[in-house]
Amino acid sequence: FHVPRRLRRTFRQRPFALAVDRDFAAVIRACAATLPGRERSWLNDQLVALYIELHEAGFAHSVECRRDGELLGGLYGVAIGRAFFGESMFARVRDASKVALVELVGRLRAAGYQLLDAQFLTEHLTQFGAVEIPRAAYRRRLSAALGAGPADFPRDERLYGLDVVGGGAA
């Protein structure tokens, strides 16, 4: 995981109040919202309701970025064993989803997670060092992460982010 220099500076300035699982429903609804140029979302009402049930059961988590109480960005995903499956992210202002991702990775590392599955390789994720791996390698990593026992997703208010991720490649 690599944090680009400009984002590292932004993260250290703490432009957002970061929270975990404070308002999962608001995060997933923001991820499902339509946007200009994207009139439909893969996240329909039924899927949103199912993810909220997973959250209530302790399997789905959100990282949220706020300023003056307003939700400006975030992400959510599903945790199983020591694997975290990033599902979606959104940003209403510059860098909000990126700051949420840095915070997520810091928390996952602090808790001993072994796999962060981003599902789709995007330009947004490649700047952080995300790479596509062959199916066989993925299955080996997934099997190891699922077989390593449960990990507690850190929900405390302490900022992990760069404390755990570091400033450069990690």
mmCIF file of C-alpha atoms in Angstrom, residues 9-164:
data_model
loop_
_atom_site.group_PDB
_atom_site.id
_atom_site.type_symbol
_atom_site.label_atom_id
_atom_site.label_comp_id
_atom_site.label_asym_id
_atom_site.label_seq_id
_atom_site.Cartn_x
_atom_site.Cartn_y
_atom_site.Cartn_z
ATOM 1 C CA ARG A 9 0.120 15.731 3.546
ATOM 2 C CA THR A 10 -3.661 16.034 3.357
ATOM 3 C CA PHE A 11 -4.156 13.129 5.773
ATOM 4 C CA ARG A 12 -1.776 14.657 8.321
ATOM 5 C CA GLN A 13 -3.717 17.928 8.202
ATOM 6 C CA ARG A 14 -6.800 15.988 9.350
ATOM 7 C CA PRO A 15 -9.308 17.781 7.122
ATOM 8 C CA PHE A 16 -12.080 15.397 8.179
ATOM 9 C CA ALA A 17 -13.407 13.932 11.375
ATOM 10 C CA LEU A 18 -13.016 10.181 10.848
ATOM 11 C CA ALA A 19 -15.434 7.663 12.283
ATOM 12 C CA VAL A 20 -16.069 3.954 11.912
ATOM 13 C CA ASP A 21 -19.528 2.389 11.802
ATOM 14 C CA ARG A 22 -21.161 5.577 13.079
ATOM 15 C CA ASP A 23 -23.698 5.757 10.242
ATOM 16 C CA PHE A 24 -23.293 2.732 8.001
ATOM 17 C CA ALA A 25 -26.704 3.250 6.391
ATOM 18 C CA ALA A 26 -25.832 6.795 5.304
ATOM 19 C CA VAL A 27 -22.560 5.601 3.772
ATOM 20 C CA ILE A 28 -24.122 2.807 1.746
ATOM 21 C CA ARG A 29 -26.943 5.063 0.593
ATOM 22 C CA ALA A 30 -24.403 7.656 -0.544
ATOM 23 C CA CYS A 31 -22.543 4.927 -2.435
ATOM 24 C CA ALA A 32 -25.826 3.888 -4.080
ATOM 25 C CA ALA A 33 -26.856 7.421 -5.014
ATOM 26 C CA THR A 34 -27.199 8.294 -8.652
ATOM 27 C CA LEU A 35 -24.875 10.909 -10.102
ATOM 28 C CA PRO A 36 -24.736 12.867 -13.323
ATOM 29 C CA GLY A 37 -23.564 10.359 -15.897
ATOM 30 C CA ARG A 38 -24.546 7.455 -13.621
ATOM 31 C CA GLU A 39 -28.312 7.301 -13.447
ATOM 32 C CA ARG A 40 -28.309 3.727 -12.135
ATOM 33 C CA SER A 41 -26.342 2.022 -9.417
ATOM 34 C CA TRP A 42 -25.689 -1.662 -8.879
ATOM 35 C CA LEU A 43 -26.748 -1.036 -5.270
ATOM 36 C CA ASN A 44 -30.512 -1.373 -5.385
ATOM 37 C CA ASP A 45 -32.797 -1.042 -2.347
ATOM 38 C CA GLN A 46 -32.776 -4.779 -1.674
ATOM 39 C CA LEU A 47 -28.960 -4.950 -1.649
ATOM 40 C CA VAL A 48 -28.756 -1.875 0.591
ATOM 41 C CA ALA A 49 -31.110 -3.541 3.067
ATOM 42 C CA LEU A 50 -29.077 -6.772 3.001
ATOM 43 C CA TYR A 51 -25.789 -4.929 3.598
ATOM 44 C CA ILE A 52 -27.395 -3.079 6.513
ATOM 45 C CA GLU A 53 -28.372 -6.476 7.952
ATOM 46 C CA LEU A 54 -24.753 -7.640 7.546
ATOM 47 C CA HIS A 55 -23.638 -4.494 9.364
ATOM 48 C CA GLU A 56 -26.093 -5.098 12.204
ATOM 49 C CA ALA A 57 -24.728 -8.669 12.468
ATOM 50 C CA GLY A 58 -21.172 -7.301 12.750
ATOM 51 C CA PHE A 59 -19.882 -8.305 9.299
ATOM 52 C CA ALA A 60 -20.081 -5.041 7.352
ATOM 53 C CA HIS A 61 -18.262 -1.855 8.322
ATOM 54 C CA SER A 62 -17.935 1.720 7.178
ATOM 55 C CA VAL A 63 -15.266 4.396 7.420
ATOM 56 C CA GLU A 64 -16.727 7.884 7.312
ATOM 57 C CA CYS A 65 -15.277 11.342 6.675
ATOM 58 C CA ARG A 66 -17.159 14.338 8.042
ATOM 59 C CA ARG A 67 -16.636 18.051 8.302
ATOM 60 C CA ASP A 68 -18.868 20.087 10.594
ATOM 61 C CA GLY A 69 -21.005 16.982 11.029
ATOM 62 C CA GLU A 70 -21.695 16.591 7.292
ATOM 63 C CA LEU A 71 -20.870 13.225 5.714
ATOM 64 C CA LEU A 72 -18.507 14.070 2.845
ATOM 65 C CA GLY A 73 -17.038 10.715 1.926
ATOM 66 C CA GLY A 74 -16.502 7.174 2.979
ATOM 67 C CA LEU A 75 -16.481 3.533 2.113
ATOM 68 C CA TYR A 76 -17.901 0.256 3.283
ATOM 69 C CA GLY A 77 -17.130 -3.410 2.989
ATOM 70 C CA VAL A 78 -17.601 -6.853 4.450
ATOM 71 C CA ALA A 79 -15.194 -8.530 6.884
ATOM 72 C CA ILE A 80 -14.933 -12.323 7.053
ATOM 73 C CA GLY A 81 -12.074 -13.927 8.937
ATOM 74 C CA ARG A 82 -8.984 -11.846 8.191
ATOM 75 C CA ALA A 83 -10.268 -10.745 4.788
ATOM 76 C CA PHE A 84 -11.987 -7.453 4.055
ATOM 77 C CA PHE A 85 -13.987 -7.072 0.864
ATOM 78 C CA GLY A 86 -14.214 -3.411 -0.102
ATOM 79 C CA GLU A 87 -17.584 -2.917 -1.756
ATOM 80 C CA SER A 88 -17.924 0.766 -2.628
ATOM 81 C CA MET A 89 -16.762 4.264 -1.790
ATOM 82 C CA PHE A 90 -17.942 7.798 -2.430
ATOM 83 C CA ALA A 91 -16.694 11.358 -2.104
ATOM 84 C CA ARG A 92 -18.576 14.605 -2.153
ATOM 85 C CA VAL A 93 -15.364 16.606 -1.804
ATOM 86 C CA ARG A 94 -11.813 16.046 -2.980
ATOM 87 C CA ASP A 95 -9.841 13.341 -1.181
ATOM 88 C CA ALA A 96 -12.637 12.216 1.156
ATOM 89 C CA SER A 97 -12.776 8.642 -0.142
ATOM 90 C CA LYS A 98 -8.975 8.493 -0.349
ATOM 91 C CA VAL A 99 -8.598 9.556 3.282
ATOM 92 C CA ALA A 100 -11.194 6.913 4.223
ATOM 93 C CA LEU A 101 -9.175 4.274 2.345
ATOM 94 C CA VAL A 102 -5.937 5.219 4.121
ATOM 95 C CA GLU A 103 -7.766 4.984 7.438
ATOM 96 C CA LEU A 104 -9.274 1.623 6.483
ATOM 97 C CA VAL A 105 -5.900 0.132 5.555
ATOM 98 C CA GLY A 106 -4.376 1.360 8.806
ATOM 99 C CA ARG A 107 -7.162 -0.254 10.790
ATOM 100 C CA LEU A 108 -6.967 -3.504 8.852
ATOM 101 C CA ARG A 109 -3.230 -3.738 9.412
ATOM 102 C CA ALA A 110 -3.563 -2.927 13.113
ATOM 103 C CA ALA A 111 -6.082 -5.765 13.486
ATOM 104 C CA GLY A 112 -4.034 -8.339 11.559
ATOM 105 C CA TYR A 113 -6.118 -8.576 8.397
ATOM 106 C CA GLN A 114 -4.320 -10.383 5.590
ATOM 107 C CA LEU A 115 -6.363 -9.514 2.502
ATOM 108 C CA LEU A 116 -8.101 -6.405 1.222
ATOM 109 C CA ASP A 117 -10.114 -7.343 -1.852
ATOM 110 C CA ALA A 118 -10.953 -4.261 -3.903
ATOM 111 C CA GLN A 119 -12.826 -6.391 -6.453
ATOM 112 C CA PHE A 120 -12.114 -4.142 -9.453
ATOM 113 C CA LEU A 121 -8.781 -2.598 -10.365
ATOM 114 C CA THR A 122 -9.378 1.088 -11.066
ATOM 115 C CA GLU A 123 -7.068 4.008 -11.740
ATOM 116 C CA HIS A 124 -8.188 5.369 -8.375
ATOM 117 C CA LEU A 125 -6.856 2.238 -6.628
ATOM 118 C CA THR A 126 -3.674 1.775 -8.687
ATOM 119 C CA GLN A 127 -2.275 5.014 -7.256
ATOM 120 C CA PHE A 128 -2.225 3.191 -3.904
ATOM 121 C CA GLY A 129 -0.363 0.213 -5.320
ATOM 122 C CA ALA A 130 -3.342 -2.039 -5.990
ATOM 123 C CA VAL A 131 -2.565 -4.796 -8.460
ATOM 124 C CA GLU A 132 -4.553 -7.538 -10.097
ATOM 125 C CA ILE A 133 -3.374 -11.019 -9.189
ATOM 126 C CA PRO A 134 -4.010 -14.350 -10.907
ATOM 127 C CA ARG A 135 -7.031 -16.334 -9.719
ATOM 128 C CA ALA A 136 -4.900 -19.134 -8.214
ATOM 129 C CA ALA A 137 -2.867 -16.649 -6.164
ATOM 130 C CA TYR A 138 -6.056 -14.920 -5.036
ATOM 131 C CA ARG A 139 -7.588 -18.211 -3.936
ATOM 132 C CA ARG A 140 -4.465 -19.060 -1.909
ATOM 133 C CA ARG A 141 -4.509 -15.643 -0.208
ATOM 134 C CA LEU A 142 -8.238 -15.821 0.410
ATOM 135 C CA SER A 143 -7.975 -19.324 1.881
ATOM 136 C CA ALA A 144 -5.180 -18.210 4.207
ATOM 137 C CA ALA A 145 -7.114 -15.104 5.310
ATOM 138 C CA LEU A 146 -10.291 -17.066 5.961
ATOM 139 C CA GLY A 147 -8.435 -19.855 7.769
ATOM 140 C CA ALA A 148 -6.445 -17.525 10.027
ATOM 141 C CA GLY A 149 -9.317 -17.067 12.443
ATOM 142 C CA PRO A 150 -11.469 -14.038 13.124
ATOM 143 C CA ALA A 151 -10.135 -10.518 13.422
ATOM 144 C CA ASP A 152 -11.874 -7.781 15.351
ATOM 145 C CA PHE A 153 -12.530 -4.790 13.133
ATOM 146 C CA PRO A 154 -11.161 -1.785 15.088
ATOM 147 C CA ARG A 155 -13.984 0.634 15.841
ATOM 148 C CA ASP A 156 -12.264 2.803 18.432
ATOM 149 C CA GLU A 157 -11.846 6.514 17.799
ATOM 150 C CA ARG A 158 -8.054 6.435 17.534
ATOM 151 C CA LEU A 159 -6.812 7.368 14.082
ATOM 152 C CA TYR A 160 -4.753 4.574 12.572
ATOM 153 C CA GLY A 161 -4.104 5.743 9.020
ATOM 154 C CA LEU A 162 -0.522 6.803 8.594
ATOM 155 C CA ASP A 163 0.461 5.547 12.052
ATOM 156 C CA VAL A 164 0.194 2.010 10.731
#
